[in-house]
Coordinates of C-alpha atoms in Angstrom, one line a residue:
M1 CA 0.0 0.0 0.1
P2 CA 1.6 3.3 -1.0
V3 CA 2.1 5.9 1.6
R4 CA 0.9 9.3 0.4
S5 CA 3.1 12.3 1.3
V6 CA 1.4 15.0 3.3
A7 CA 3.8 17.8 2.6
P8 CA 1.7 21.0 2.1
S9 CA 2.0 22.9 -1.1
G10 CA 4.1 26.0 -1.0
S11 CA 7.3 26.7 0.6
A12 CA 7.9 25.9 4.3
Q13 CA 8.7 29.5 5.0
T14 CA 5.4 30.7 3.8
M15 CA 3.5 28.1 5.9
V16 CA 5.5 29.2 9.0
I17 CA 4.8 32.9 8.4
V18 CA 1.1 32.2 7.9
G19 CA 1.1 30.1 11.1
V20 CA 2.7 32.8 13.1
V21 CA 0.2 35.5 11.7
V22 CA -2.7 33.2 12.6
V23 CA -1.5 32.6 16.2
L24 CA -0.8 36.4 16.7
A25 CA -4.3 37.2 15.3
L26 CA -5.8 34.6 17.7
Y27 CA -4.0 36.1 20.7
F28 CA -4.5 39.8 20.1
G29 CA -8.1 39.3 18.8
R30 CA -9.1 37.2 21.8
G31 CA -11.5 40.0 23.0
I32 CA -13.7 39.4 20.0
L33 CA -12.8 35.8 19.0
V34 CA -13.4 34.2 22.5
P35 CA -17.1 35.4 22.6
L36 CA -17.6 34.5 19.0
A37 CA -16.2 31.0 19.6
L38 CA -18.4 30.6 22.7
S39 CA -21.5 31.7 20.8
I40 CA -20.8 29.3 17.9
L41 CA -20.4 26.5 20.5
L42 CA -23.7 27.4 22.1
A43 CA -25.3 27.8 18.8
F44 CA -24.3 24.2 17.9
V45 CA -26.1 23.1 21.1
L46 CA -29.3 25.2 20.6
A47 CA -29.6 24.4 16.8
P48 CA -31.4 21.1 17.3
L49 CA -33.9 22.7 19.7
V50 CA -34.5 25.6 17.3
S51 CA -35.1 23.1 14.4
R52 CA -37.5 21.2 16.5
L53 CA -39.5 24.3 17.4
R54 CA -39.6 25.4 13.8
R55 CA -41.0 22.0 12.8
W56 CA -43.8 22.8 15.3
H57 CA -44.6 25.9 13.1
L58 CA -43.5 28.5 15.7
G59 CA -41.6 30.6 13.2
R60 CA -38.0 31.5 13.1
I61 CA -37.8 34.4 15.5
P62 CA -40.1 32.8 18.2
S63 CA -38.1 29.6 18.0
V64 CA -34.8 31.3 18.4
L65 CA -36.0 33.4 21.3
L66 CA -37.6 30.5 23.1
A67 CA -34.3 28.5 22.7
V68 CA -32.2 31.3 24.0
L69 CA -34.5 32.0 26.9
A70 CA -34.3 28.3 27.8
A71 CA -30.6 28.5 27.8
I72 CA -30.6 31.6 29.9
S73 CA -33.0 30.0 32.4
V74 CA -30.7 27.0 32.7
F75 CA -27.6 29.1 33.3
A76 CA -29.5 31.4 35.8
G77 CA -30.7 28.4 37.7
I78 CA -27.3 26.8 37.9
F79 CA -25.6 30.1 39.1
T80 CA -28.4 30.7 41.6
I81 CA -27.9 27.3 43.2
L82 CA -24.1 27.7 43.1
G83 CA -24.4 31.1 44.8
Y84 CA -26.7 29.8 47.5
Q85 CA -24.6 26.8 48.3
A86 CA -21.4 28.9 48.3
V87 CA -22.9 31.4 50.8
D88 CA -24.1 28.5 53.0
L89 CA -20.7 26.9 52.9
A90 CA -18.9 30.2 53.8
E91 CA -21.2 30.5 56.9
N92 CA -20.4 27.0 58.1
L93 CA -16.7 26.9 57.5
P94 CA -15.8 28.4 61.0
K95 CA -17.4 25.4 62.6
Y96 CA -14.8 23.1 61.1
E97 CA -11.7 25.0 62.2
D98 CA -11.2 22.9 65.2
N99 CA -11.2 19.6 63.2
L100 CA -8.7 21.0 60.8
S101 CA -6.4 22.1 63.6
A102 CA -6.6 18.8 65.3
K103 CA -5.7 16.9 62.0
I104 CA -2.8 19.3 61.4
R105 CA -1.4 18.7 64.9
A106 CA -1.8 14.9 64.4
L107 CA 0.2 15.1 61.2
R108 CA 3.0 17.3 62.7
P109 CA 5.9 15.1 64.0
A110 CA 7.0 15.7 67.6
P111 CA 10.4 17.4 67.7
A112 CA 13.2 15.4 69.2
E113 CA 14.7 16.8 72.4
G114 CA 18.2 17.9 71.9
G115 CA 18.2 16.6 68.3
F116 CA 20.3 17.9 65.4
I117 CA 17.5 20.0 64.0
E118 CA 16.7 21.7 67.3
R119 CA 20.4 22.5 68.1
T120 CA 20.9 23.8 64.6
T121 CA 17.9 26.1 64.9
E122 CA 19.0 27.5 68.2
T123 CA 22.5 28.1 67.0
L124 CA 21.2 30.0 63.9
K125 CA 19.0 32.1 66.0
H126 CA 21.9 33.0 68.3
L127 CA 24.2 33.9 65.4
G128 CA 21.4 36.0 63.8
Q129 CA 21.0 38.0 67.0
E130 CA 24.8 38.6 67.3
L131 CA 24.9 39.9 63.7
K132 CA 22.0 42.2 64.4
D133 CA 23.7 43.7 67.4
V134 CA 27.0 44.3 65.5
A135 CA 25.0 46.0 62.6
S136 CA 23.3 48.3 65.0
G137 CA 26.6 49.5 66.6
G138 CA 26.2 47.8 69.9
A139 CA 24.1 48.4 72.9
E140 CA 26.2 51.4 74.1
N141 CA 25.2 53.4 70.9
T142 CA 21.5 52.7 71.4
P143 CA 19.7 56.0 72.0
P144 CA 17.6 56.2 75.3
Q145 CA 13.9 55.3 74.7
T146 CA 11.0 56.8 76.5
P147 CA 8.9 54.2 78.2
P148 CA 5.5 53.9 76.6
N149 CA 3.5 54.5 79.7
Q150 CA 5.4 57.7 80.7
T151 CA 3.0 60.5 82.0
G152 CA 3.6 64.2 82.5
P153 CA 5.0 66.9 80.2
N154 CA 6.9 65.9 77.1
P155 CA 10.6 65.8 78.0
G156 CA 11.5 66.8 74.4
L157 CA 9.9 70.2 74.7
V158 CA 11.9 73.5 75.3
P159 CA 10.8 75.3 78.6
G160 CA 8.1 77.8 77.6
Q161 CA 7.0 75.9 74.5
T162 CA 3.5 74.7 74.4
E163 CA 2.7 71.0 73.6
P164 CA 1.4 70.5 70.1
I165 CA -2.3 69.5 69.7
P166 CA -2.7 66.0 68.1
V167 CA -4.3 66.0 64.7
R168 CA -6.6 63.2 63.5
I169 CA -7.4 62.8 59.8
E170 CA -10.8 61.3 59.1
A171 CA -11.7 59.6 55.7
P172 CA -14.4 61.4 53.7
P173 CA -17.8 59.8 53.6
P174 CA -18.1 57.0 51.0
N175 CA -19.0 58.0 47.6
P176 CA -21.8 55.7 46.1
F177 CA -20.3 55.9 42.6
A178 CA -16.8 55.0 43.9
M179 CA -18.2 52.0 45.8
L180 CA -20.1 50.9 42.7
T181 CA -16.9 51.2 40.6
E182 CA -14.9 49.3 43.2
F183 CA -17.3 46.3 43.7
G184 CA -18.9 46.3 40.2
G185 CA -15.6 46.7 38.3
P186 CA -14.6 43.0 38.3
L187 CA -18.1 42.1 37.0
V188 CA -17.9 44.3 34.0
S189 CA -15.7 42.1 31.9
P190 CA -17.7 38.8 32.4
L191 CA -21.0 40.6 31.9
G192 CA -19.7 42.2 28.7
T193 CA -18.5 38.8 27.4
A194 CA -21.9 37.3 28.3
G195 CA -23.7 40.1 26.5
M196 CA -21.5 39.6 23.4
V197 CA -22.1 35.8 23.5
L198 CA -25.8 36.3 23.7
L199 CA -25.9 38.7 20.8
F200 CA -23.8 36.4 18.7
V201 CA -25.9 33.4 19.5
V202 CA -29.2 35.2 18.5
F203 CA -27.6 36.5 15.3
I204 CA -26.1 33.1 14.3
L205 CA -29.3 31.2 15.0
L206 CA -31.4 33.7 13.0
Q207 CA -29.0 33.8 10.1
Q208 CA -27.6 30.3 10.1
E209 CA -28.6 29.5 6.4
D210 CA -27.2 32.8 5.2
L211 CA -24.0 32.3 7.2
R212 CA -23.6 28.7 5.8
D213 CA -23.9 29.9 2.3
R214 CA -21.3 32.7 2.9
L215 CA -18.9 30.2 4.4
I216 CA -19.3 27.9 1.4
R217 CA -18.6 30.8 -0.9
L218 CA -15.4 31.7 1.1
A219 CA -14.2 28.0 1.6
G220 CA -14.7 26.9 -2.0
A221 CA -17.7 27.5 -4.3
N222 CA -15.9 25.6 -7.1
D223 CA -16.1 22.3 -5.2
L224 CA -19.4 22.4 -3.4
R225 CA -19.4 18.7 -2.7
R226 CA -16.2 18.7 -0.7
T227 CA -17.0 22.0 1.1
T228 CA -20.5 20.6 2.0
E229 CA -19.0 17.4 3.3
A230 CA -16.4 19.3 5.4
M231 CA -19.1 21.6 6.9
D232 CA -21.5 18.7 7.6
E233 CA -18.8 16.6 9.2
A234 CA -17.5 19.5 11.3
G235 CA -21.1 20.4 12.5
E236 CA -22.0 16.7 13.1
R237 CA -18.8 16.0 15.1
V238 CA -19.0 19.1 17.3
T239 CA -22.7 18.7 18.0
R240 CA -22.2 15.0 18.8
Y241 CA -19.3 15.8 21.1
L242 CA -21.1 18.5 23.0
V243 CA -24.3 16.4 23.5
T244 CA -22.2 13.4 24.4
Q245 CA -20.1 15.4 26.8
L246 CA -23.2 16.9 28.4
I247 CA -24.8 13.4 28.9
L248 CA -21.5 12.0 30.3
N249 CA -21.0 15.0 32.6
L250 CA -24.6 14.5 34.0
L251 CA -23.9 10.8 34.5
Y252 CA -20.8 11.8 36.4
G253 CA -22.0 14.8 38.4
I254 CA -25.4 13.4 39.6
P255 CA -23.8 10.3 41.2
I256 CA -21.2 12.5 42.8
G257 CA -23.8 14.8 44.4
V258 CA -26.0 11.9 45.5
G259 CA -23.0 10.0 46.9
L260 CA -21.6 13.0 48.7
W261 CA -25.1 13.6 50.3
L262 CA -25.3 10.0 51.4
I263 CA -21.9 10.1 52.9
G264 CA -22.6 13.3 54.8
I265 CA -20.6 16.0 53.0
P266 CA -22.3 19.4 53.4
N267 CA -23.5 21.2 50.3
A268 CA -23.6 18.1 48.1
A269 CA -25.6 19.9 45.4
L270 CA -22.8 22.4 45.0
W271 CA -20.1 19.8 44.5
G272 CA -22.4 17.9 42.1
L273 CA -22.9 20.9 40.0
L274 CA -19.3 21.8 40.0
A275 CA -18.3 18.2 39.0
T276 CA -20.8 18.4 36.1
T277 CA -19.5 21.8 35.0
L278 CA -15.8 21.3 35.5
R279 CA -15.7 18.1 33.6
F280 CA -16.1 20.0 30.4
I281 CA -12.4 20.9 31.0
P282 CA -10.3 18.0 29.7
Y283 CA -8.2 16.1 32.2
L284 CA -7.9 18.9 34.7
G285 CA -11.6 19.3 35.3
P286 CA -12.2 16.1 37.4
V287 CA -9.2 16.9 39.6
L288 CA -10.5 20.4 40.3
A289 CA -13.9 19.0 41.0
A290 CA -12.6 16.6 43.6
I291 CA -10.2 18.8 45.5
L292 CA -12.8 20.9 47.4
P293 CA -15.1 18.1 48.5
I294 CA -12.1 16.0 49.7
T295 CA -10.7 19.0 51.6
L296 CA -14.1 19.7 53.1
S297 CA -14.3 16.1 54.3
F298 CA -11.1 16.5 56.3
A299 CA -12.7 19.5 58.0
V300 CA -16.1 18.0 58.7
D301 CA -15.1 14.6 60.2
P302 CA -12.8 14.5 63.3
G303 CA -11.6 11.1 62.1
W304 CA -10.5 9.7 58.7
T305 CA -13.5 7.7 57.7
L306 CA -15.3 10.5 55.7
P307 CA -12.2 11.6 53.7
L308 CA -11.5 8.0 52.7
L309 CA -15.1 7.5 51.6
T310 CA -15.1 10.7 49.6
L311 CA -11.8 9.8 47.9
A312 CA -13.1 6.3 47.1
L313 CA -16.3 7.8 45.6
F314 CA -14.5 10.1 43.2
L315 CA -12.0 7.4 42.2
G316 CA -14.7 4.8 41.7
I317 CA -17.0 7.0 39.5
E318 CA -14.0 8.3 37.6
L319 CA -12.8 4.8 36.8
F320 CA -16.3 3.8 35.7
S321 CA -16.8 6.8 33.6
N322 CA -13.4 6.5 31.9
N323 CA -13.5 2.7 31.2
V324 CA -17.3 2.2 30.7
L325 CA -19.3 5.3 29.9
E326 CA -16.8 7.1 27.7
P327 CA -16.0 4.1 25.3
W328 CA -19.7 3.5 25.1
L329 CA -20.9 7.0 24.5
Y330 CA -18.0 8.5 22.6
G331 CA -16.9 5.9 20.1
T332 CA -15.3 7.8 17.3
S333 CA -17.3 11.0 17.9
T334 CA -14.4 13.4 18.1
G335 CA -11.7 11.8 15.9
L336 CA -8.9 13.1 18.1
S337 CA -6.0 11.3 19.6
S338 CA -5.2 11.7 23.3
F339 CA -2.0 13.5 22.5
A340 CA -4.0 16.0 20.4
I341 CA -6.4 16.7 23.3
I342 CA -3.5 17.5 25.6
V343 CA -1.7 19.7 23.1
A344 CA -4.9 21.5 22.2
A345 CA -5.6 22.2 25.9
I346 CA -2.2 23.7 26.4
F347 CA -2.3 25.7 23.2
W348 CA -5.7 27.2 23.5
T349 CA -5.2 27.9 27.3
S350 CA -2.1 29.8 26.5
L351 CA -3.9 31.9 23.9
W352 CA -7.3 32.5 25.6
G353 CA -7.0 31.5 29.2
P354 CA -9.6 29.4 31.0
L355 CA -12.1 29.9 28.3
G356 CA -9.6 28.5 25.8
L357 CA -9.4 25.4 27.9
L358 CA -13.1 25.0 27.6
L359 CA -13.1 25.5 23.9
A360 CA -9.9 23.4 23.1
T361 CA -11.6 20.1 22.1
P362 CA -14.4 21.6 19.8
L363 CA -11.9 23.9 18.0
T364 CA -9.5 21.1 17.5
V365 CA -12.2 18.9 16.1
V366 CA -12.9 21.5 13.5
M367 CA -9.1 21.7 12.6
V368 CA -9.0 18.0 12.1
V369 CA -12.0 18.0 9.8
L370 CA -10.4 20.8 7.8
G371 CA -7.3 18.8 7.5
R372 CA -9.2 15.8 6.1
H373 CA -10.9 17.9 3.4
V374 CA -8.3 20.6 2.6
R375 CA -5.1 19.4 1.0
Q376 CA -2.9 22.3 2.3
L377 CA -4.1 21.5 5.9
E378 CA -3.7 17.7 5.7
F379 CA -0.9 17.8 8.2
L380 CA -3.4 18.8 10.9
A381 CA -5.4 15.6 10.4
V382 CA -2.2 13.6 10.6
L383 CA -0.9 15.3 13.7
L384 CA -4.2 15.6 15.6
G385 CA -6.5 12.9 14.3
N386 CA -7.0 9.4 15.8
A387 CA -6.5 7.6 12.5
P388 CA -3.3 5.6 12.2
P389 CA -0.6 7.9 10.7
L390 CA 0.8 4.9 8.7
P391 CA -0.8 1.8 7.3
P392 CA 0.2 -1.5 8.8
A393 CA 2.4 -2.4 5.8
A394 CA 4.4 0.9 6.1
R395 CA 4.8 0.3 9.9
I396 CA 6.1 -3.2 9.3
Y397 CA 8.5 -2.0 6.6
Q398 CA 9.8 0.7 9.0
R399 CA 10.4 -1.7 11.8
L400 CA 12.2 -4.1 9.5
L401 CA 14.4 -1.2 8.4
A402 CA 15.1 -0.5 12.1
R403 CA 16.2 -4.1 12.5
D404 CA 13.3 -4.8 14.9
P405 CA 11.4 -7.9 13.5
D406 CA 9.8 -8.7 16.8
E407 CA 7.7 -5.4 16.7
A408 CA 7.1 -5.9 13.0
A409 CA 5.6 -9.3 13.7
E410 CA 3.5 -7.8 16.5
I411 CA 2.1 -5.1 14.1
A412 CA 1.2 -7.7 11.6
D413 CA -0.5 -9.7 14.4
E414 CA -2.5 -6.7 15.6
D415 CA -5.4 -7.1 13.1
Q416 CA -6.3 -10.5 14.4
R417 CA -7.1 -11.8 10.9
P418 CA -8.8 -15.2 10.7
D419 CA -6.2 -16.7 8.4
V420 CA -2.5 -16.4 8.4
T421 CA -2.5 -16.4 4.6
V422 CA -4.6 -13.1 4.7
T423 CA -2.1 -11.6 7.1
Y424 CA 0.8 -12.5 4.7
E425 CA -1.1 -11.1 1.7
Q426 CA -2.5 -7.8 3.2
S427 CA 0.3 -6.9 5.7
L428 CA 3.7 -8.6 5.0
L429 CA 3.7 -8.8 1.2
P430 CA 2.7 -5.1 0.8
A431 CA 5.6 -4.2 3.2
L432 CA 7.9 -6.0 0.8
M433 CA 6.4 -4.1 -2.1
L434 CA 7.3 -0.8 -0.4
A435 CA 10.9 -2.1 0.1
E436 CA 11.0 -3.2 -3.6
A437 CA 10.0 0.3 -4.6
D438 CA 12.8 1.8 -2.6
R439 CA 15.2 -0.8 -4.1
S440 CA 14.2 0.1 -7.6
R441 CA 15.0 3.7 -6.8
G442 CA 18.4 2.8 -5.5
N443 CA 17.7 3.7 -1.9
L444 CA 18.6 0.3 -0.4
D445 CA 22.2 -1.1 -0.2
E446 CA 23.1 -4.8 -0.1
D447 CA 23.4 -4.9 3.7
T448 CA 20.0 -3.4 4.1
L449 CA 18.4 -5.9 1.6
V450 CA 20.0 -8.8 3.5
A451 CA 18.7 -7.4 6.8
L452 CA 15.2 -7.1 5.4
R453 CA 15.2 -10.7 4.2
D454 CA 16.5 -11.9 7.6
G455 CA 13.9 -9.8 9.3
M456 CA 11.0 -11.2 7.2
E457 CA 12.3 -14.7 7.9
A458 CA 12.1 -13.9 11.6
V459 CA 8.5 -12.7 11.2
A460 CA 7.6 -15.8 9.3
T461 CA 9.1 -17.8 12.1
Y462 CA 6.9 -15.9 14.5
F463 CA 3.8 -17.0 12.6
A464 CA 5.1 -20.6 12.1
D465 CA 3.1 -21.9 15.0
A466 CA 0.0 -19.7 14.4
P467 CA -3.2 -21.6 13.4
D468 CA -4.0 -21.3 9.7
E469 CA -7.8 -21.4 10.1
G470 CA -8.6 -20.3 13.6
P471 CA -8.9 -22.5 16.7
D472 CA -10.5 -25.5 14.7
T473 CA -7.3 -26.1 12.6
P474 CA -7.2 -29.8 11.3
P475 CA -4.1 -31.8 12.2
P476 CA -1.1 -31.4 9.9
P477 CA -1.2 -33.4 6.7
P478 CA 1.3 -36.1 5.9
P479 CA 4.5 -35.2 3.9
R480 CA 3.7 -34.6 0.2
G481 CA 7.0 -34.0 -1.5
R482 CA 9.4 -31.2 -2.1
V483 CA 8.8 -27.7 -3.6
L484 CA 11.6 -25.2 -4.5
C485 CA 10.8 -21.5 -4.1
I486 CA 13.5 -19.6 -6.0
A487 CA 13.9 -15.8 -5.8
G488 CA 13.8 -14.0 -9.0
R489 CA 16.2 -11.0 -8.7
S490 CA 16.8 -9.9 -5.2
H491 CA 16.8 -10.7 -1.5
L492 CA 13.3 -9.2 -1.3
D493 CA 12.0 -11.7 -3.8
E494 CA 13.6 -14.4 -1.6
A495 CA 11.8 -12.9 1.5
A496 CA 8.5 -13.2 -0.4
G497 CA 9.4 -16.9 -1.1
L498 CA 9.9 -17.4 2.5
L499 CA 6.3 -16.4 3.2
L500 CA 5.1 -18.9 0.6
A501 CA 7.3 -21.6 1.9
D502 CA 5.8 -21.3 5.3
L503 CA 2.3 -21.5 3.8
L504 CA 3.2 -24.6 1.7
A505 CA 4.7 -26.2 4.8
R506 CA 1.3 -26.0 6.5
D507 CA 0.0 -28.2 3.6
G508 CA 2.6 -30.9 4.2
W509 CA 5.1 -29.8 1.5
Q510 CA 8.8 -29.6 2.2
A511 CA 9.4 -26.1 0.9
D512 CA 12.9 -24.8 0.4
T513 CA 13.6 -21.1 -0.3
L514 CA 16.7 -20.5 -2.5
P515 CA 18.4 -17.2 -3.4
C516 CA 18.3 -15.7 -6.9
D517 CA 21.8 -16.8 -7.9
S518 CA 21.0 -20.5 -7.2
A519 CA 19.4 -20.7 -10.7
S520 CA 22.2 -18.9 -12.5
P521 CA 23.8 -20.8 -15.5
R522 CA 26.9 -21.6 -13.4
R523 CA 25.0 -22.8 -10.3
I524 CA 21.8 -24.4 -11.7
R525 CA 23.4 -27.8 -11.7
D526 CA 23.7 -27.7 -7.9
L527 CA 19.9 -27.7 -7.6
P528 CA 18.5 -30.9 -6.2
R529 CA 16.3 -33.1 -8.5
G530 CA 15.1 -35.8 -6.2
D531 CA 11.4 -35.7 -5.3
I532 CA 10.9 -32.2 -6.7
R533 CA 7.2 -31.8 -7.3
A534 CA 7.1 -28.1 -8.3
V535 CA 9.4 -25.1 -8.7
L536 CA 8.0 -21.6 -8.1
L537 CA 9.8 -18.4 -9.0
S538 CA 9.1 -15.5 -6.7
Y539 CA 9.0 -11.9 -8.2
L540 CA 7.8 -8.8 -6.4
T541 CA 8.0 -7.0 -9.8
T542 CA 8.8 -8.6 -13.1
G543 CA 8.9 -5.7 -15.4
T544 CA 8.5 -6.9 -19.0
G545 CA 8.6 -10.5 -17.9
R546 CA 11.4 -11.5 -20.1
H547 CA 13.7 -12.2 -17.2
A548 CA 11.1 -14.6 -15.7
Q549 CA 10.6 -16.3 -19.0
R550 CA 14.2 -17.0 -19.6
L551 CA 14.6 -18.2 -16.0
A552 CA 11.5 -20.5 -16.4
Y553 CA 12.9 -21.9 -19.7
R554 CA 16.3 -22.6 -18.0
L555 CA 14.6 -24.4 -15.1
R556 CA 12.4 -26.4 -17.4
R557 CA 15.4 -27.6 -19.4
Y558 CA 17.1 -28.7 -16.2
F559 CA 14.2 -30.4 -14.4
G560 CA 12.5 -31.8 -17.5
P561 CA 8.8 -31.6 -18.5
G562 CA 7.7 -33.6 -15.5
V563 CA 8.2 -30.8 -12.9
P564 CA 5.8 -27.8 -13.4
I565 CA 7.4 -24.4 -13.3
L566 CA 5.2 -21.8 -11.7
L567 CA 5.7 -18.1 -11.5
G568 CA 4.6 -15.9 -8.6
M569 CA 4.1 -12.3 -9.8
W570 CA 3.1 -10.6 -6.6
D571 CA 2.6 -7.1 -8.2
G572 CA -0.3 -8.5 -10.2
G573 CA 1.6 -8.6 -13.5
T574 CA 1.2 -11.0 -16.4
V575 CA 3.6 -12.6 -19.0
N576 CA 2.9 -13.0 -22.7
P577 CA 2.2 -16.5 -24.1
A578 CA 5.4 -18.1 -25.4
P579 CA 7.2 -21.4 -25.5
T580 CA 9.3 -20.1 -22.7
A581 CA 6.5 -19.1 -20.5
P582 CA 6.0 -20.8 -17.2
D583 CA 3.3 -23.4 -16.7
A584 CA 1.1 -21.2 -14.5
V585 CA 1.1 -17.8 -13.0
A586 CA -0.1 -16.7 -9.5
N587 CA -0.6 -13.2 -8.4
T588 CA -1.4 -13.9 -4.7
L589 CA 0.0 -16.3 -2.2
S590 CA -3.3 -18.1 -2.0
Q591 CA -3.3 -18.8 -5.8
A592 CA 0.3 -20.1 -5.6
R593 CA -0.7 -22.3 -2.8
N594 CA -3.6 -23.7 -4.7
L595 CA -1.5 -24.2 -7.9
V596 CA 1.0 -26.3 -6.0
D597 CA -1.7 -28.4 -4.5
E598 CA -3.2 -29.0 -8.0
L599 CA -0.1 -29.5 -10.0
G600 CA 2.4 -30.8 -7.5
P601 CA 0.9 -34.3 -6.9
R602 CA 0.9 -34.9 -10.8
A603 CA 4.5 -34.1 -11.1
C604 CA 6.8 -37.0 -12.3
D605 CA 3.8 -39.0 -13.6
D606 CA 4.1 -40.5 -17.0
A607 CA 1.1 -38.7 -18.4
I608 CA 1.7 -35.3 -16.8
G609 CA 1.4 -33.4 -20.1
V610 CA 1.9 -30.0 -18.6
K611 CA 1.5 -27.4 -21.3
P612 CA 3.0 -23.9 -21.3
A613 CA 0.1 -21.5 -20.3
A614 CA -0.3 -17.8 -20.3
A615 CA -0.9 -15.9 -17.1
E616 CA -4.3 -16.1 -15.4

């Protein structure tokens, strides 16, 4: 299987400049882009509700307004509950101070009397005091001080001088406008962002068809099919992610709140809502949601039972959510790798702060979809997507180049194919095809070719004991004779012959794999003749086929007409009918296996009558 290059068009310098400009624009334009991104995200969530209301014939504007009012009501209810619970928690916190102090004292180790640490501390204190006395000039230079409780006339006054009257400066009465600015200032930015998000959401929902057409025009009106597919896939993936994440968070936060209430943690509703909300933040959200309840459990309970139960509750629900709920609900909804989620969280948080962390996954989903449909951005899909970056054949070839046949065999065995023959044909043989393409370009030296052959032999040995047809494999057949697998041109052809030899051995044949020079004019007489039932030539590529025809003719003259000469052309090629053509041609290992089973038992018979045949 060929591996397509993903190098973007244009020079690398241009791509780097464009990337830097985009990042700078995202950073300096975050005041507008963050509310816009939030509004698009919220519009994805509300769009199905608007569509449902419009199907009920409520009209566009009433449907949008009802959907937005429903979202505002939900957020207002959540913030109301959070505020009430937070105030109640703040009022009850002083009650738990004694428990916290007792636990801290219990954790503090008792100092050893006269120990090293105690003596060192006392020595440092003494030296510090000595240095302080030296720096101040000694006790004799210290000016006299007036006792604080001294009464009577001020001794610092000159006789006849009156004592000054103390002056007290009082603050002016509070200005209502200043108080409003002081306490309301921090709320201006969040309220402004919320207002912009609300305005953008209403506009997007009202003009979604018009905005869609404009995006199609900008993205590529010349290829409407690809543009439509990209937009549909992006919208579907983002909507599915948000809905799935909301369901998953509810299935996580509700059990947390109920469990904390049953355990006896105060303000369980607050912690359940926080767990539901914070879990939208990848990786970091569950940790933040668990810190405060676990800390509060230490303060509430004088002992250690409540903290342990709280910790076990969070760990149990988190494990169940990660290992059961997420694989069941998510599937391939996002199309992102775990590495991409972490990198996206760091990148968007660095640009846009906490809101960037919330938007990281949806924005990265859109980037991956663009990479799948836009050639210039294909590197995004490779870097961030969850699809394998290399096909199995390329991975096997890479590990063979790295002299690691064990991992190459494990990669070939990952697919769990029902038949070893299928594994050889769809994983190992394509890996040899990739190597043959590099050899034909002159990219592989002799040592590398030998290493590839030896590595493939090790992989074939790995599969030697594997069942051929699953667990119900019949017992091995009795010996049936000898077959020679001769390489056509290179060590890679010999490696392909090794694969075929292993398959033939499963059918009871004694299959020997020989190098390409074993059938040369000077060494062909060294080939064995006894009990040879078939000879198969292994070619990854045959070119015009003349080399294979000459080699088949040479072998036929040596073995005589009683031994069929077969040709394995693993690239799917053919040879022209000619007197020098082989008796049969196979393009797959399965075909070669069947030809040997068909023609091998008839070899050396008096009436074999094998005629030269063209390729199938």
